[in-house]
PDB file of C-alpha atoms in Angstrom:
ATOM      1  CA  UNK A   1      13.748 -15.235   8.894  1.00 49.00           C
ATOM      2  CA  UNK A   2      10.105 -14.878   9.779  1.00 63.00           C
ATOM      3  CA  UNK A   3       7.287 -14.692   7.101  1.00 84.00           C
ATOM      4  CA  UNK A   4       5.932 -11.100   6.454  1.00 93.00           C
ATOM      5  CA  UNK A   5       3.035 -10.045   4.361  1.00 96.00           C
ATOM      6  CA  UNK A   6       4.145  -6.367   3.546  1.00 98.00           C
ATOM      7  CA  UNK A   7       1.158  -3.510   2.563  1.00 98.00           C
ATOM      8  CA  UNK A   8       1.627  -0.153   1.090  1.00 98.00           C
ATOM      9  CA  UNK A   9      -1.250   2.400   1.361  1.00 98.00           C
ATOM     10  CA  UNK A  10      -1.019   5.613  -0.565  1.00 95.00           C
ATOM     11  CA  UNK A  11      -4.705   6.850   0.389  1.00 92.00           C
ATOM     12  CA  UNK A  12      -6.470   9.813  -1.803  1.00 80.00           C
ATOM     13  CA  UNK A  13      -8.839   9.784  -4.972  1.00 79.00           C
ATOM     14  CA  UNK A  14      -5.794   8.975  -7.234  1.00 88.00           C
ATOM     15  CA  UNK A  15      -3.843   6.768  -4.675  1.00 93.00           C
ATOM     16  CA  UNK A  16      -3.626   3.072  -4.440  1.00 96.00           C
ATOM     17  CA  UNK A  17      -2.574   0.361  -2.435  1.00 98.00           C
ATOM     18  CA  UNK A  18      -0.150  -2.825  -2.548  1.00 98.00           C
ATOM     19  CA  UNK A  19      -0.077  -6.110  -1.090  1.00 98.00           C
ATOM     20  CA  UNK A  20       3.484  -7.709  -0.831  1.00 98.00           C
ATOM     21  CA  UNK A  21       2.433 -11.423  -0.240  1.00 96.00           C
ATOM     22  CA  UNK A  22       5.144 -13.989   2.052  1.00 92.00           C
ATOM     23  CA  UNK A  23       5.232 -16.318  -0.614  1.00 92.00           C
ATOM     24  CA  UNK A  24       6.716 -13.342  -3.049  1.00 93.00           C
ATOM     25  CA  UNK A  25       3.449 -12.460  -4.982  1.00 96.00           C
ATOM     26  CA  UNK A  26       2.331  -8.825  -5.629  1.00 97.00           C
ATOM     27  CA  UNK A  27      -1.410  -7.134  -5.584  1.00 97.00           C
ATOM     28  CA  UNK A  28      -1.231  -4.224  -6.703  1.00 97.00           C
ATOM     29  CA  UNK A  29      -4.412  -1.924  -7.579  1.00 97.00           C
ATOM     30  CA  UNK A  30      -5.833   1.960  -8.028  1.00 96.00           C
ATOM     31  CA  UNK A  31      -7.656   2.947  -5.149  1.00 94.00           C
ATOM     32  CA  UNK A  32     -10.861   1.235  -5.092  1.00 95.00           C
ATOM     33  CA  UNK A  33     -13.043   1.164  -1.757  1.00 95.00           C
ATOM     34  CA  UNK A  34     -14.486  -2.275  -2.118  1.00 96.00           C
ATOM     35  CA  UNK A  35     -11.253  -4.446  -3.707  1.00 96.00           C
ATOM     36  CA  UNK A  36      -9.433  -2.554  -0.357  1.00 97.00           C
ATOM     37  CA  UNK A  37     -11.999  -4.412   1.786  1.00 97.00           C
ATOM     38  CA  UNK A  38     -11.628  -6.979   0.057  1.00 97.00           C
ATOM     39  CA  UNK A  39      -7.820  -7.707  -0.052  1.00 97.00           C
ATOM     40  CA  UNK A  40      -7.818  -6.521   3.483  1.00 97.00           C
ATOM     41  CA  UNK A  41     -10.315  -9.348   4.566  1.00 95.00           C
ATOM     42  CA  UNK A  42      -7.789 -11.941   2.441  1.00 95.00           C
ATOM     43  CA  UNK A  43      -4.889 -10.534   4.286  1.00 95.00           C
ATOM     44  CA  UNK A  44      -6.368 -10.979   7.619  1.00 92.00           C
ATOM     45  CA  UNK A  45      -8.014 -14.857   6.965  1.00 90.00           C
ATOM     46  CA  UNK A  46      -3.911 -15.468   6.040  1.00 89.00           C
ATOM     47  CA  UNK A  47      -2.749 -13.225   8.783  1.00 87.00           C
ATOM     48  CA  UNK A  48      -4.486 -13.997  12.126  1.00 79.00           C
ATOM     49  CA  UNK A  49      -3.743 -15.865  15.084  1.00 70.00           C
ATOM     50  CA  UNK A  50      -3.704 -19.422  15.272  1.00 71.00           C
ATOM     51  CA  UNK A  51      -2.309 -21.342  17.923  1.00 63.00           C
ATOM     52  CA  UNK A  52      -2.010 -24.658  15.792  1.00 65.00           C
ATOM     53  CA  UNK A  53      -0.321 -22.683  12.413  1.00 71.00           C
ATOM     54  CA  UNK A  54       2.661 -20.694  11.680  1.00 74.00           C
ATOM     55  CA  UNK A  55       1.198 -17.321   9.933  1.00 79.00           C
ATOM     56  CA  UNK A  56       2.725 -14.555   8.686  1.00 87.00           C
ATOM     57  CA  UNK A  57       3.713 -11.091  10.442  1.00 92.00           C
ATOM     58  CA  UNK A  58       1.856  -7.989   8.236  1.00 95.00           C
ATOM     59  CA  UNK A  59       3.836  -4.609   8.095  1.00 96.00           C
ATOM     60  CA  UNK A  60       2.114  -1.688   6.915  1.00 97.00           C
ATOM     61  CA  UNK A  61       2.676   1.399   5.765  1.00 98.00           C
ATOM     62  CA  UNK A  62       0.031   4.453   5.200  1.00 97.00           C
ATOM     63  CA  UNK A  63       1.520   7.545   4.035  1.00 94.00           C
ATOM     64  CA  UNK A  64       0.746   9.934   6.390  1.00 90.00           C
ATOM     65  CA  UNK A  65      -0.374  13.524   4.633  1.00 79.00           C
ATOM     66  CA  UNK A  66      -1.745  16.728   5.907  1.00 69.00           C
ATOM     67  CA  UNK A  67      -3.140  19.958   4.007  1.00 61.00           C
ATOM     68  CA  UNK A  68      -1.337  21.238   0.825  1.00 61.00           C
ATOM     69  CA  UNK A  69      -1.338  24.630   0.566  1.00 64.00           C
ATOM     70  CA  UNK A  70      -3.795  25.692  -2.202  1.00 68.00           C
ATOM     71  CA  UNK A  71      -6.792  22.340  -0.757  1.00 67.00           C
ATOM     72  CA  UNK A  72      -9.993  23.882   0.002  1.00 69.00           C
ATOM     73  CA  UNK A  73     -11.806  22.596   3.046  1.00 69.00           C
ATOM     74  CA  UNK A  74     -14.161  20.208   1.345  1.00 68.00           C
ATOM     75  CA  UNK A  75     -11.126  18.676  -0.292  1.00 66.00           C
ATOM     76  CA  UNK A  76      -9.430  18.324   2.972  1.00 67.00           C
ATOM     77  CA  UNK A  77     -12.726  16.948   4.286  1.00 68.00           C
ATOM     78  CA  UNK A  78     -12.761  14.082   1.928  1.00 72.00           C
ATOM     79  CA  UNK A  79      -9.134  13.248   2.223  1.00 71.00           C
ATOM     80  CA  UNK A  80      -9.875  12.847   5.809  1.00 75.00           C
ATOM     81  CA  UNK A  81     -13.008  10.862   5.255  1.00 80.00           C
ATOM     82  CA  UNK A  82     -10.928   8.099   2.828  1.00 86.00           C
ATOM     83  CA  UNK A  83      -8.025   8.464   5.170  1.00 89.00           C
ATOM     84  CA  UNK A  84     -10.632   7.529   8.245  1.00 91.00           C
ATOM     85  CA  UNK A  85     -12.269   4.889   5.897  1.00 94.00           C
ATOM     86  CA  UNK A  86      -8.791   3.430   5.796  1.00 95.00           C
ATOM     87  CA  UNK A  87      -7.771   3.251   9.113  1.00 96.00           C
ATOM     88  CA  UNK A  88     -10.679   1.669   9.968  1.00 96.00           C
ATOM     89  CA  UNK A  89     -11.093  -1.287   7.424  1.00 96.00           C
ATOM     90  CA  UNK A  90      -7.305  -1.980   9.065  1.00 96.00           C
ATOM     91  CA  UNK A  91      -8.490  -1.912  12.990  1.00 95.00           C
ATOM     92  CA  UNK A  92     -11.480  -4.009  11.337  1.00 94.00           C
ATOM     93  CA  UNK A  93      -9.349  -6.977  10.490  1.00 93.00           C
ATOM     94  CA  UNK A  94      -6.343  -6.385  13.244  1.00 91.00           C
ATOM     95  CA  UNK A  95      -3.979  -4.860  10.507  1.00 94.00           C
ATOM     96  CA  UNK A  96      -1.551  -3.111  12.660  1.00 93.00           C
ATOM     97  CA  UNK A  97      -0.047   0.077  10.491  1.00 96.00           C
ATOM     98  CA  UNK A  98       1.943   2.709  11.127  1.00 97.00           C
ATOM     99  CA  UNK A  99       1.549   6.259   8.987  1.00 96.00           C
ATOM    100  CA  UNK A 100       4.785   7.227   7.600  1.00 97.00           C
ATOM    101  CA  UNK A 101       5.685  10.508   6.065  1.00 95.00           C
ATOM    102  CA  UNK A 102       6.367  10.856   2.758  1.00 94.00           C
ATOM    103  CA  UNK A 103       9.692  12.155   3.442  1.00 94.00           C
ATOM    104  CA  UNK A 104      10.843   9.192   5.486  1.00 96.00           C
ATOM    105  CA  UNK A 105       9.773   6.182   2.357  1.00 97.00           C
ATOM    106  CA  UNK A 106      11.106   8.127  -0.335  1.00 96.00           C
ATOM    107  CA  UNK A 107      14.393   8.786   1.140  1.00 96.00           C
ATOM    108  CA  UNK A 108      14.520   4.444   0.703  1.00 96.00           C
ATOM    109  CA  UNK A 109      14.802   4.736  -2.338  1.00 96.00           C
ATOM    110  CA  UNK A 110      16.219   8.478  -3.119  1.00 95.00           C
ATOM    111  CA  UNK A 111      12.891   9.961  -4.387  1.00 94.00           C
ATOM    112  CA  UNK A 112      11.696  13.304  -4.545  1.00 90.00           C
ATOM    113  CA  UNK A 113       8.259  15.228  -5.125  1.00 86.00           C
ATOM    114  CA  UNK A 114       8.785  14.083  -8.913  1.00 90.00           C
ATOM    115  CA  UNK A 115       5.679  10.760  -9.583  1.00 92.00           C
ATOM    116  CA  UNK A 116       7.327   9.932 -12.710  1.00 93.00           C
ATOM    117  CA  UNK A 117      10.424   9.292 -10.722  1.00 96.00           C
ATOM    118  CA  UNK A 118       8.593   7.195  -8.458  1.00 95.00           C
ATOM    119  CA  UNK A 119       7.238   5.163 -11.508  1.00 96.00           C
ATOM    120  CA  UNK A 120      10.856   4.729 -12.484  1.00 96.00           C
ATOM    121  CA  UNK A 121      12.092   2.970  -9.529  1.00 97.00           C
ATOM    122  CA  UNK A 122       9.019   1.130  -8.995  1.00 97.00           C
ATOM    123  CA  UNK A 123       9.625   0.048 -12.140  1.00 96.00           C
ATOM    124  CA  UNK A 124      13.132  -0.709 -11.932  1.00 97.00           C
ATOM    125  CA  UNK A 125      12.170  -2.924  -8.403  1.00 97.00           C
ATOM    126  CA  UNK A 126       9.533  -5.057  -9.753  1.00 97.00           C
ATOM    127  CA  UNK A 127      10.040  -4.883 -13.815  1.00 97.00           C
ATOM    128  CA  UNK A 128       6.531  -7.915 -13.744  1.00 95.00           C
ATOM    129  CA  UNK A 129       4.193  -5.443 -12.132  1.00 96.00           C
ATOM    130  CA  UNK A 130       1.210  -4.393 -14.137  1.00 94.00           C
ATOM    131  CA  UNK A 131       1.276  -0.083 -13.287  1.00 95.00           C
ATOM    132  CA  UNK A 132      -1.869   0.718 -15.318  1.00 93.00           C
ATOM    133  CA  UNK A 133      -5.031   1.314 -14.049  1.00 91.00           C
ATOM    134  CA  UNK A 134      -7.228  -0.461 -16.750  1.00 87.00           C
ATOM    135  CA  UNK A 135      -5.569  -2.274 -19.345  1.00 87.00           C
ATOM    136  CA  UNK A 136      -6.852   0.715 -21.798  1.00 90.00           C
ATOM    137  CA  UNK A 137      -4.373   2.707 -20.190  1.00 90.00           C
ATOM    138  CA  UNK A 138      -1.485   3.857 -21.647  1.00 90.00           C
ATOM    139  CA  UNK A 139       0.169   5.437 -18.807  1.00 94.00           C
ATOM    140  CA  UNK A 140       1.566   4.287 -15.619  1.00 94.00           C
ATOM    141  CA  UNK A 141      -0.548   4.877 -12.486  1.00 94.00           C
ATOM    142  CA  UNK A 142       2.041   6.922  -9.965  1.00 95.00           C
ATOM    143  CA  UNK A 143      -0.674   5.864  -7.210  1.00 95.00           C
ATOM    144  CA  UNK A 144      -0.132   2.455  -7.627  1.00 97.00           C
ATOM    145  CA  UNK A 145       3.732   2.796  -7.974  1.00 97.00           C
ATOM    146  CA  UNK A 146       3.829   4.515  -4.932  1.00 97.00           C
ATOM    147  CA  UNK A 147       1.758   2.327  -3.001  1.00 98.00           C
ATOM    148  CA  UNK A 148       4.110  -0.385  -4.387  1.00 98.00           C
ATOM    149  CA  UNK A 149       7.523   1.220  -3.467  1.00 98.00           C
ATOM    150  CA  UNK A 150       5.595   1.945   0.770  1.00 98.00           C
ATOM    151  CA  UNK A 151       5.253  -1.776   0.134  1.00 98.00           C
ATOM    152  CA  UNK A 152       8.595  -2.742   0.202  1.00 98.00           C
ATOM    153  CA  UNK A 153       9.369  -0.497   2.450  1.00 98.00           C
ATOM    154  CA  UNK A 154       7.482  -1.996   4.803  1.00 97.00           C
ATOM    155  CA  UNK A 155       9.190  -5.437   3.975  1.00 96.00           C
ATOM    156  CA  UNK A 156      12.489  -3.481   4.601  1.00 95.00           C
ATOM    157  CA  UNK A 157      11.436  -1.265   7.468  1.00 95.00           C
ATOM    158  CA  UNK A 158       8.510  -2.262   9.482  1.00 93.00           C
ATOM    159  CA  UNK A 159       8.668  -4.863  11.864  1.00 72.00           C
TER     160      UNK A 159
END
């Protein structure tokens, strides 16, 4: 079986993203612009094309979202402004991704709407994984479970 480095993006203000390393090792962060760039930069030095060395495949996943009814237009703006931001930091370093729809990850792993749920069986999947945003936090961050669970199913999906 080949070597995959498996990323789960679940973009917005209170999202996060997770890096699902070949070797086993998990990133997993709150959205942050820069530490994206940055773990997107390590993925690709790992990642790229070399004729001399074996590297690892990358599957992606980036929730794909639209408008919720209720979002004003400058909210919608700026989800489309991260959600550009995103896409491009990933054509940047030749991160191939594919946007999948909520509907289609959670039914992996027989989710819902319900975040708390999704901390659960993020939870239950990777018991070692920090979840908090700071370590002042008290609370589990559903961004960065999510991101984790699109993580793994990109390992399980995404070629």
């Amino acid at each position: 079986m080949s070597k995959k480095i498996s990323i789960g993006i679940d973009p917005g203000k209170d999202g996060g993203f997770s890096i699902i390393w070949d070797n086993g090792l998990i990133d997993c962060y709150a959205w942050d612009d820069d530490a994206f760039v940055r773990a997107m930069r390590r993925v690709y030095i790992v990642a790229r094309p070399d004729e001399f060395l074996f590297r690892p495949k990358v599957a992606c996943c980036v929730e794909k979202v639209g408008a919720m009814p209720g979002q004003g237009v400058t909210s919608m703006f700026s989800f489309g402004k991260s959600l550009g931001f995103i896409e491009g930091v990933l054509q940047a370093y030749h991160i191939s991704y594919q946007l999948v729809p909520p509907a289609k990850w959670k039914k992996e792993f027989s989710l819902n709407s319900s975040k708390q749920k999704s901390v659960e069986i993020c939870r239950k999947l990777f018991p070692n994984v920090n979840l908090r945003r700071t370590e002042k936090c008290k609370k589990d961050h559903d961004g960065m479970a999510e991101s984790l669970l699109m993580a793994e199913f990109a390992r399980r999906r995404l070629s």
